[in-house]
């Protein structure tokens, strides 16, 4: 994937595909997690829509990073945008929401080119409001909770009352510096979904546009076959509602890994992972055409393997 290379080793385990799925020592700067599940996490089918101006920023600052379950990568606002900032999310189904956690911690990350992020850019979120809607992505929205997030820590806030919503909107009213770009490492929404993985696309088959080359997918029942980078890589996995668990193999690099993608709104949202289950980067894409309308070329064999 991209320029990263590694030797193929061992069997690939398609598990949670999440930084949060690995047991880690308790962090004194983080809030105690509630018993509820984080229903906004990518593995539950939660997605984050791109914010204004995101396309011109590096992927490590994209909104989708807020649903990966860890502080390694997060969101960063534009430098000159005025408050409030508005970020939009969608659950896989109607959620019963009881609490929300904002993570402002900064965690150094070794980038794909071997360099390391040493300092946090931007000021952490301070005052915020979480809004919800069951009508649609455009609302109307009602305020579920307001609060203040701690700087460089994780803040868990219980809603005044259990609330129902499928579409969520995070309104950021200020940061701790009072001006300039705002950062947030992770957003967790705790509660219950009426049906995990629900509200999926009827069929994800098609060709999707991506900055590193097209992604072609074919679905038959719960099974998925795929191809990316014009045949340089292949995909194989299963679909559960709108959630896809996939294994990828790069023939050019001789490397393997996994991916968790959510198909919704004619798009793919999600991440690819290295063999160590560490996130590589977001793998968002937009559907361009059906398989019948595409010249599949070298991808045809991967999409239609012999029986």
Coordinates of C-alpha atoms in Angstrom, one line a residue:
X1 CA 0.0 0.0 0.0
X2 CA 1.5 3.3 -1.1
X3 CA 5.3 3.2 -0.6
X4 CA 5.3 1.0 2.5
X5 CA 6.9 -2.4 2.0
X6 CA 7.1 -5.5 4.3
X7 CA 7.7 -9.2 3.9
X8 CA 4.7 -11.5 3.8
X9 CA 4.5 -13.4 7.0
X10 CA 2.0 -15.7 8.7
X11 CA -1.7 -15.9 8.4
X12 CA -3.8 -12.7 8.2
X13 CA -6.3 -12.3 11.0
X14 CA -9.3 -10.2 10.0
X15 CA -10.3 -9.1 13.5
X16 CA -11.3 -5.7 14.8
X17 CA -8.8 -3.8 12.5
X18 CA -8.6 -1.1 15.2
X19 CA -5.9 0.5 17.3
X20 CA -8.5 0.4 20.1
X21 CA -8.8 -3.4 19.9
X22 CA -5.4 -4.0 21.4
X23 CA -5.1 -4.0 25.2
X24 CA -3.0 -1.1 26.4
X25 CA -1.9 0.1 29.9
X26 CA -4.3 2.6 31.4
X27 CA -3.5 6.2 30.6
X28 CA -3.9 8.6 33.6
X29 CA -4.8 11.4 31.2
X30 CA -7.7 9.4 29.6
X31 CA -11.3 9.0 30.9
X32 CA -12.6 5.7 32.2
X33 CA -14.5 4.1 29.3
X34 CA -18.2 3.3 30.0
X35 CA -19.7 -0.1 29.7
X36 CA -21.5 0.9 26.5
X37 CA -19.9 0.3 23.1
X38 CA -18.4 3.1 21.0
X39 CA -21.1 2.9 18.3
X40 CA -19.3 5.6 16.2
X41 CA -16.3 3.4 15.7
X42 CA -15.6 2.3 12.1
X43 CA -16.0 -1.3 13.1
X44 CA -19.6 -0.5 14.1
X45 CA -20.2 1.1 10.8
X46 CA -19.8 4.7 11.9
X47 CA -18.6 7.2 9.4
X48 CA -17.3 10.8 9.3
X49 CA -18.0 13.1 6.4
X50 CA -15.2 15.3 4.9
X51 CA -15.1 18.8 6.2
X52 CA -14.7 21.9 4.0
X53 CA -11.2 22.2 2.6
X54 CA -10.2 18.7 3.6
X55 CA -9.3 17.6 0.1
X56 CA -6.3 19.9 0.1
X57 CA -5.0 18.8 3.5
X58 CA -2.8 15.8 4.4
X59 CA -4.8 12.6 5.2
X60 CA -3.5 12.7 8.8
X61 CA -5.8 15.7 9.5
X62 CA -9.0 14.3 7.9
X63 CA -12.3 13.9 9.8
X64 CA -12.4 10.1 9.2
X65 CA -9.5 9.7 11.6
X66 CA -11.9 10.6 14.5
X67 CA -13.7 7.2 14.2
X68 CA -10.6 5.0 14.2
X69 CA -10.6 4.5 18.0
X70 CA -7.2 6.0 18.9
X71 CA -5.3 9.3 19.3
X72 CA -2.5 8.4 16.8
X73 CA -4.2 10.4 14.0
X74 CA -6.9 13.0 14.3
X75 CA -8.6 16.0 12.8
X76 CA -7.1 19.5 12.3
X77 CA -9.1 22.5 11.1
X78 CA -8.2 25.0 8.5
X79 CA -5.9 27.7 9.9
X80 CA -8.1 30.7 8.9
X81 CA -11.6 29.3 9.5
X82 CA -13.7 31.0 12.1
X83 CA -15.6 29.4 14.9
X84 CA -17.8 27.4 15.2
X85 CA -16.4 24.4 13.3
X86 CA -19.0 21.8 12.3
X87 CA -18.2 18.1 11.8
X88 CA -20.8 15.6 10.5
X89 CA -21.1 11.9 11.4
X90 CA -23.5 9.0 10.6
X91 CA -24.1 5.8 12.7
X92 CA -25.0 2.5 11.0
X93 CA -28.5 2.7 12.5
X94 CA -30.5 4.5 15.1
X95 CA -28.5 4.8 18.3
X96 CA -29.5 5.1 21.9
X97 CA -26.7 7.6 23.0
X98 CA -25.8 7.9 26.7
X99 CA -22.3 9.6 26.7
X100 CA -19.7 11.1 24.5
X101 CA -15.9 11.3 24.8
X102 CA -13.5 13.8 23.2
X103 CA -9.9 12.9 23.1
X104 CA -7.5 15.8 22.9
X105 CA -4.3 13.8 23.6
X106 CA -1.4 14.0 21.2
X107 CA 0.6 10.9 20.4
X108 CA 3.8 11.0 18.3
X109 CA 3.5 8.8 15.2
X110 CA 6.1 7.3 12.9
X111 CA 5.0 8.3 9.4
X112 CA 5.3 6.0 6.4
X113 CA 8.4 7.8 5.2
X114 CA 10.1 7.0 8.6
X115 CA 9.9 10.5 10.1
X116 CA 8.1 11.2 13.3
X117 CA 5.5 13.8 14.3
X118 CA 7.2 15.5 17.4
X119 CA 4.8 18.2 18.3
X120 CA 1.0 18.8 18.1
X121 CA -0.2 21.3 15.5
X122 CA -3.2 23.4 16.5
X123 CA -5.0 24.0 19.8
X124 CA -7.2 21.3 21.4
X125 CA -11.0 21.6 21.4
X126 CA -12.5 23.4 24.3
X127 CA -16.2 24.2 24.3
X128 CA -18.4 22.0 22.1
X129 CA -21.9 20.7 21.5
X130 CA -23.1 17.3 20.2
X131 CA -26.2 17.5 18.1
X132 CA -28.4 14.6 16.8
X133 CA -31.0 14.0 14.2
X134 CA -33.2 11.0 13.0
X135 CA -34.6 13.0 10.1
X136 CA -31.5 13.0 7.8
X137 CA -28.0 14.4 7.4
X138 CA -29.4 17.9 6.9
X139 CA -31.5 17.7 10.0
X140 CA -33.3 19.3 11.8
X141 CA -30.8 18.7 14.7
X142 CA -31.4 19.0 18.4
X143 CA -28.7 19.6 21.0
X144 CA -27.9 16.4 22.9
X145 CA -25.2 17.7 25.2
X146 CA -22.8 20.6 25.6
X147 CA -19.5 20.6 27.5
X148 CA -15.9 21.6 27.8
X149 CA -13.1 19.2 26.8
X150 CA -9.9 19.0 28.8
X151 CA -6.7 20.1 27.0
X152 CA -4.4 17.2 26.2
X153 CA -6.7 14.6 27.8
X154 CA -9.7 12.5 27.1
X155 CA -13.0 13.9 28.4
X156 CA -16.1 11.7 29.0
X157 CA -19.4 13.5 29.4
X158 CA -22.7 11.8 30.2
X159 CA -25.8 13.1 28.3
X160 CA -28.5 14.7 30.5
X161 CA -30.8 12.0 29.3
X162 CA -30.5 9.1 26.9
X163 CA -31.1 10.4 23.3
X164 CA -31.9 8.8 20.0
X165 CA -30.1 9.8 16.8
X166 CA -28.6 8.3 13.6
X167 CA -26.9 11.5 12.3
X168 CA -24.6 13.4 14.6
X169 CA -23.0 16.8 14.4
X170 CA -20.1 18.0 16.5
X171 CA -20.1 21.8 16.9
X172 CA -16.8 23.1 18.1
X173 CA -17.2 26.6 19.6
X174 CA -13.7 27.3 20.8
X175 CA -10.2 25.9 21.4
X176 CA -7.9 26.4 24.3
X177 CA -5.7 29.0 22.6
X178 CA -8.8 31.0 21.6
X179 CA -7.7 31.3 17.9
X180 CA -5.9 29.5 15.1
X181 CA -6.3 25.9 13.9
X182 CA -8.2 23.5 16.2
X183 CA -7.3 19.8 16.7
X184 CA -9.1 16.7 18.0
X185 CA -7.6 13.2 18.2
X186 CA -10.7 11.0 18.5
X187 CA -14.5 11.1 19.1
X188 CA -16.4 8.3 20.8
X189 CA -20.1 8.0 21.1
X190 CA -21.3 5.4 23.7
X191 CA -24.6 3.6 23.6
X192 CA -26.5 1.0 21.7
X193 CA -27.4 0.5 18.0
X194 CA -30.8 -0.9 17.0
X195 CA -28.9 -3.2 14.6
X196 CA -25.1 -3.3 14.1
X197 CA -24.0 -3.0 10.5
X198 CA -27.5 -2.1 9.3
X199 CA -28.3 0.5 6.6
X200 CA -25.8 -0.8 4.2
X201 CA -25.6 -0.4 0.4
X202 CA -27.7 -3.0 -1.4
X203 CA -24.6 -4.0 -3.4
X204 CA -21.2 -2.4 -3.2
X205 CA -20.1 -3.6 -6.7
X206 CA -18.6 -0.9 -8.8
X207 CA -15.5 1.2 -9.5
X208 CA -14.6 3.8 -7.0
X209 CA -12.2 6.8 -7.6
X210 CA -9.3 7.2 -5.2
X211 CA -6.2 9.4 -5.3
X212 CA -3.9 6.4 -5.6
X213 CA -5.8 4.7 -8.4
X214 CA -9.3 3.2 -8.8
X215 CA -10.8 0.6 -6.4
X216 CA -13.0 -2.1 -8.1
X217 CA -15.3 -4.2 -5.9
X218 CA -17.7 -7.1 -6.7
X219 CA -20.2 -8.4 -4.2
X220 CA -22.0 -11.7 -4.3
X221 CA -24.1 -12.3 -1.1
X222 CA -21.7 -11.6 1.8
X223 CA -18.6 -12.2 -0.3
X224 CA -16.4 -9.4 -1.7
X225 CA -13.7 -9.6 -4.4
X226 CA -11.7 -6.5 -5.2
X227 CA -8.8 -4.9 -7.1
X228 CA -6.9 -1.6 -6.6
X229 CA -4.2 0.4 -8.2
X230 CA -5.0 -1.0 -11.7
X231 CA -4.4 -4.6 -10.7
X232 CA -1.3 -4.1 -8.6
X233 CA -3.3 -5.1 -5.5
X234 CA -6.2 -7.5 -4.8
X235 CA -8.9 -7.6 -2.1
X236 CA -10.9 -10.5 -0.6
X237 CA -13.3 -10.5 2.3
X238 CA -16.9 -10.3 3.6
X239 CA -19.7 -7.7 4.1
X240 CA -21.8 -7.4 7.2
X241 CA -24.5 -4.9 6.4
X242 CA -22.5 -1.8 5.4
X243 CA -19.3 -3.0 7.0
X244 CA -16.6 -4.8 5.0
X245 CA -13.7 -6.7 6.4
X246 CA -11.1 -7.2 3.7
X247 CA -7.6 -8.7 3.2
X248 CA -5.4 -6.9 0.8
X249 CA -2.4 -8.2 -1.1
X250 CA 0.1 -6.1 -3.0
X251 CA 1.7 -8.2 -5.8
X252 CA 4.2 -5.4 -6.5
X253 CA 5.4 -5.2 -2.9
X254 CA 4.8 -8.7 -1.8
X255 CA 3.0 -7.4 1.2
X256 CA -0.3 -8.2 2.9
X257 CA -2.7 -6.5 5.4
X258 CA -6.3 -5.8 6.2
X259 CA -8.9 -3.1 5.7
X260 CA -12.2 -2.0 7.3
X261 CA -14.4 -0.1 4.9
X262 CA -18.0 1.1 5.3
X263 CA -20.1 1.5 2.2
X264 CA -22.6 4.3 2.5
X265 CA -24.0 7.3 0.4
X266 CA -22.2 6.0 -2.8
X267 CA -18.8 6.1 -1.1
X268 CA -16.3 4.0 0.8
X269 CA -15.2 5.2 4.2
X270 CA -12.4 3.5 6.2
X271 CA -8.8 2.5 6.7
X272 CA -6.2 0.0 5.6
X273 CA -4.0 -1.7 8.1
X274 CA -0.5 -3.1 8.1
X275 CA 0.1 -6.8 9.2
X276 CA 0.7 -5.7 12.8
X277 CA -2.9 -4.3 12.8
X278 CA -1.5 -0.7 12.8
X279 CA -3.4 1.8 10.7
X280 CA -1.8 2.7 7.4
X281 CA -4.1 5.6 6.4
X282 CA -7.7 6.3 5.4
X283 CA -9.0 4.6 2.3
X284 CA -11.9 6.8 1.3
X285 CA -13.3 6.6 -2.2
X286 CA -16.3 7.7 -4.3
X287 CA -18.3 5.4 -6.6
X288 CA -17.8 6.4 -10.2
X289 CA -19.4 3.7 -12.3
X290 CA -20.8 0.2 -12.3
X291 CA -18.7 -2.8 -13.2
X292 CA -20.7 -3.3 -16.4
X293 CA -19.7 0.2 -17.5
X294 CA -16.0 -0.1 -16.7
X295 CA -13.0 -1.4 -18.6
X296 CA -11.8 -3.9 -16.0
X297 CA -8.6 -4.7 -17.8
X298 CA -6.1 -6.4 -15.4
X299 CA -8.6 -6.3 -12.6
X300 CA -11.0 -8.7 -14.2
X301 CA -9.2 -11.9 -13.0
X302 CA -9.3 -10.7 -9.4
X303 CA -13.0 -9.8 -9.6
X304 CA -14.0 -12.9 -11.4
X305 CA -11.6 -15.7 -10.2
X306 CA -12.0 -19.1 -11.7
X307 CA -14.3 -21.5 -9.7

